[in-house]
Coordinates of C-alpha atoms in Angstrom, one line a residue:
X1 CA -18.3 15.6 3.7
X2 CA -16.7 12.6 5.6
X3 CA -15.0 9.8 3.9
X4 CA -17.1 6.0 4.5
X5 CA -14.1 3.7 5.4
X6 CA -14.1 -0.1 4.8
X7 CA -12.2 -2.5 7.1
X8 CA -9.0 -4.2 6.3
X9 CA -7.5 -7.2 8.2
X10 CA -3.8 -6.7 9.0
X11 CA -0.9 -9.1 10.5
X12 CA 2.4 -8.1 12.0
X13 CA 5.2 -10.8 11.4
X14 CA 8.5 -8.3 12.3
X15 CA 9.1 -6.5 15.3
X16 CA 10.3 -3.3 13.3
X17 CA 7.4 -2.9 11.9
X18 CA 5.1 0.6 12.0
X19 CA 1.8 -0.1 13.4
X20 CA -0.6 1.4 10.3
X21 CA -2.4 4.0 11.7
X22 CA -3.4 7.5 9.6
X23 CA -2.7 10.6 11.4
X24 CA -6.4 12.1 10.6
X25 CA -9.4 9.8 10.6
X26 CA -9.7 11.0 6.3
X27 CA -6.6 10.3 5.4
X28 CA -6.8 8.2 2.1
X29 CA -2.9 6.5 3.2
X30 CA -1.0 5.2 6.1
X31 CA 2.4 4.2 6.9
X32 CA 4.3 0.8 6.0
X33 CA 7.6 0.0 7.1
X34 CA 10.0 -1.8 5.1
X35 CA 12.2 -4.2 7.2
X36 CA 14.1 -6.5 5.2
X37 CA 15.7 -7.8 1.9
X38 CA 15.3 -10.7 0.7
X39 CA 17.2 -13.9 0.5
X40 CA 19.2 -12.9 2.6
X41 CA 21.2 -9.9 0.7
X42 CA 23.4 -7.5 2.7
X43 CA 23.6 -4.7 -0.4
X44 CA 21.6 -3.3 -3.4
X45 CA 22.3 -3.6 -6.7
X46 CA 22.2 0.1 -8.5
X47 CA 20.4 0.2 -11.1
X48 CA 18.5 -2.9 -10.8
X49 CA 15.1 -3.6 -8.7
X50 CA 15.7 -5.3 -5.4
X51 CA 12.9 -7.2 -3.3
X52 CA 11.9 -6.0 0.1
X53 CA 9.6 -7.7 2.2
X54 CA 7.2 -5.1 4.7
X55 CA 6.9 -7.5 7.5
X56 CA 2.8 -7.2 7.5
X57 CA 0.1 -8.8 6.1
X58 CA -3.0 -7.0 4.6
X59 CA -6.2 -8.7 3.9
X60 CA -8.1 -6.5 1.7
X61 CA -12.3 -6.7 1.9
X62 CA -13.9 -8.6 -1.0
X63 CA -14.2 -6.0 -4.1
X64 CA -11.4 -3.8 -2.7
X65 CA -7.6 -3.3 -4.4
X66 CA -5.0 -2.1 -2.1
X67 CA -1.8 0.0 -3.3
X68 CA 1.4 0.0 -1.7
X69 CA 3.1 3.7 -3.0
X70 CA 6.8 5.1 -2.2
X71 CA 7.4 8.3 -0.4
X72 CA 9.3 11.4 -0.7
X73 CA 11.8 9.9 2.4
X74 CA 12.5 6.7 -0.3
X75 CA 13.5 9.0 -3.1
X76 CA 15.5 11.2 -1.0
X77 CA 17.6 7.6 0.3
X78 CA 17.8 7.3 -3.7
X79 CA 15.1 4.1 -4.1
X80 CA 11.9 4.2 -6.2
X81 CA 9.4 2.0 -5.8
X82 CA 7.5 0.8 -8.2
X83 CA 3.9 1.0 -8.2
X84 CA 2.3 -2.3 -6.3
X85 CA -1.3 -3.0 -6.5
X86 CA -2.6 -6.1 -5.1
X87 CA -6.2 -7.7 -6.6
X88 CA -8.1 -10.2 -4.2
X89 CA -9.8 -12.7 -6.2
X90 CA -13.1 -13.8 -5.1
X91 CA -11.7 -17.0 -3.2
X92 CA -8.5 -16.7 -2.0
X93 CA -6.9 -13.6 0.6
X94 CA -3.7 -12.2 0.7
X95 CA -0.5 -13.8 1.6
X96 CA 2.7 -13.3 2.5
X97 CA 4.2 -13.4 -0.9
X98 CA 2.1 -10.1 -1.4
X99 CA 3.9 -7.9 1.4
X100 CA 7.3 -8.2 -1.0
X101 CA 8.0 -5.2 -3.0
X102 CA 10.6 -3.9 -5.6
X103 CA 12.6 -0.9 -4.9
X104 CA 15.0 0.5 -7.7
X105 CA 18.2 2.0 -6.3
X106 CA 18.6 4.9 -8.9
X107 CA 21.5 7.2 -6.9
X108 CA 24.5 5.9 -5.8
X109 CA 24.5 6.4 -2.3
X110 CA 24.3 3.8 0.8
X111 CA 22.2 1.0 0.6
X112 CA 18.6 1.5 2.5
X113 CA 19.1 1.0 6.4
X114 CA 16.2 -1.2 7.5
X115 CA 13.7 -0.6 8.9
X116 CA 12.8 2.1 7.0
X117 CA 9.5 4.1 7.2
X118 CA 9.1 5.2 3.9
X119 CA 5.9 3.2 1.7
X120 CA 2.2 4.5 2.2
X121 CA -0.7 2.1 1.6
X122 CA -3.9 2.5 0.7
X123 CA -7.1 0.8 0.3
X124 CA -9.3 1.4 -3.4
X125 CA -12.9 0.7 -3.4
X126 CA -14.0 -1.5 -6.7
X127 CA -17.0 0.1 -8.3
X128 CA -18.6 -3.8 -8.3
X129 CA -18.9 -5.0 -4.8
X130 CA -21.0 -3.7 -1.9
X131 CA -18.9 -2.8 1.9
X132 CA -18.5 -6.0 3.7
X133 CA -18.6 -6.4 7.8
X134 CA -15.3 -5.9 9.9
X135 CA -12.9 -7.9 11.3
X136 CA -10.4 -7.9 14.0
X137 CA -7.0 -6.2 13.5
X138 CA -8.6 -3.3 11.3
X139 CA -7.8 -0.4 9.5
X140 CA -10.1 2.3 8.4
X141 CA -9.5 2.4 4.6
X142 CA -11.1 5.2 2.6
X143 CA -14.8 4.2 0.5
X144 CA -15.0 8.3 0.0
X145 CA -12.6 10.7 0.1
X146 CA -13.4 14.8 0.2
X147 CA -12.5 16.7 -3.0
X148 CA -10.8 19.2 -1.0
X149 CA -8.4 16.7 1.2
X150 CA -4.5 16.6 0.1
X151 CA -4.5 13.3 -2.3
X152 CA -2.2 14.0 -5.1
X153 CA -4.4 14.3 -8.3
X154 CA -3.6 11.0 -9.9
X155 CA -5.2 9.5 -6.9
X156 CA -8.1 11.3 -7.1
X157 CA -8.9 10.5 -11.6
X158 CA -11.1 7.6 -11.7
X159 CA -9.6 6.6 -14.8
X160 CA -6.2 6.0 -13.6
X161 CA -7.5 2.7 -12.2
X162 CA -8.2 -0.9 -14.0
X163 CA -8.9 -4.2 -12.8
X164 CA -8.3 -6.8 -14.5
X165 CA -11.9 -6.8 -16.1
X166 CA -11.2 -3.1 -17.1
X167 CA -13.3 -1.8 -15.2
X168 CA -12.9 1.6 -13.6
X169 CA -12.3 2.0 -10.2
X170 CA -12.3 4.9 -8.2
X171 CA -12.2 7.1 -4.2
X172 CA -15.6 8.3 -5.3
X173 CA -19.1 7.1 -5.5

């Protein structure tokens, strides 16, 4: 079984900045680079969540959600990330304000030298809207994913995902 990919829009606005590409054509993630803090700060404040901008934009299709999830790499630099998902509404895309995220510094070591290659993203299909056509600047996202590919398990349970109409979403269909 093959996974069915939608297409996702993407804009690069920092030169540090990972081109997202997946490694194997079914991989359900991709790499996001996060290049800078916000307003200006120099340092992190432990214990507290700090903003971070990724230096990309995503454009997600009509009736998908995207996730933007830490990795091993972040937690080993002592920074968790908390969990990010991003809902298109029917009329408007996604902007700028979007690619921020909030990272916890949780050990006391050095602050997070930028760029750092350490977020995956992902794209969710909505069980309540058909695939839409493609655009330029796109990503293969995962409709489908195989039961026996390596997605951590709380990826793959359909009921670990809500919109905002509780409605379950899910990889498979």
């Amino acid at each position: 079984m093959t996974a069915k990919f939608p297409v996702t829009k993407y804009t690069i606005s920092e030169s540090d900045v990972l081109k997202p590409e997946r490694a194997l054509r079914t991989d359900p993630f991709f790499p996001i680079s996060i290049v800078k803090r916000t307003n200006g700060r120099l340092e992190d404040i432990f214990g507290e969540y700090n903003d971070y901008e990724l230096g990309i934009t995503f454009e997600c299709p009509q009736g998908y959600y995207m996730e933007i999830l830490g990795t091993d790499n972040l937690l080993n630099a002592g920074y968790e990330m908390t969990h990010t998902k991003i809902v298109r509404n029917e009329s408007e895309g996604i902007t700028k304000k979007d690619t921020i995220v909030k990272l916890k510094k949780f050990k006391d070591l050095e602050n997070l030298p930028l760029p750092f290659h350490g977020g995956l993203f992902g794209v969710l299909r909505s069980k309540n809207y058909s695939l839409l056509h493609s655009t330029s600047n796109k990503i293969n996202a995962p409709e489908n994913i195989p039961k026996n590919t390596n997605v951590p398990t709380f990826l793959n349970n359909p009921n670990n995902y809500n919109n905002n109409n509780n409605q379950k979403s899910s990889y498979f269909y």
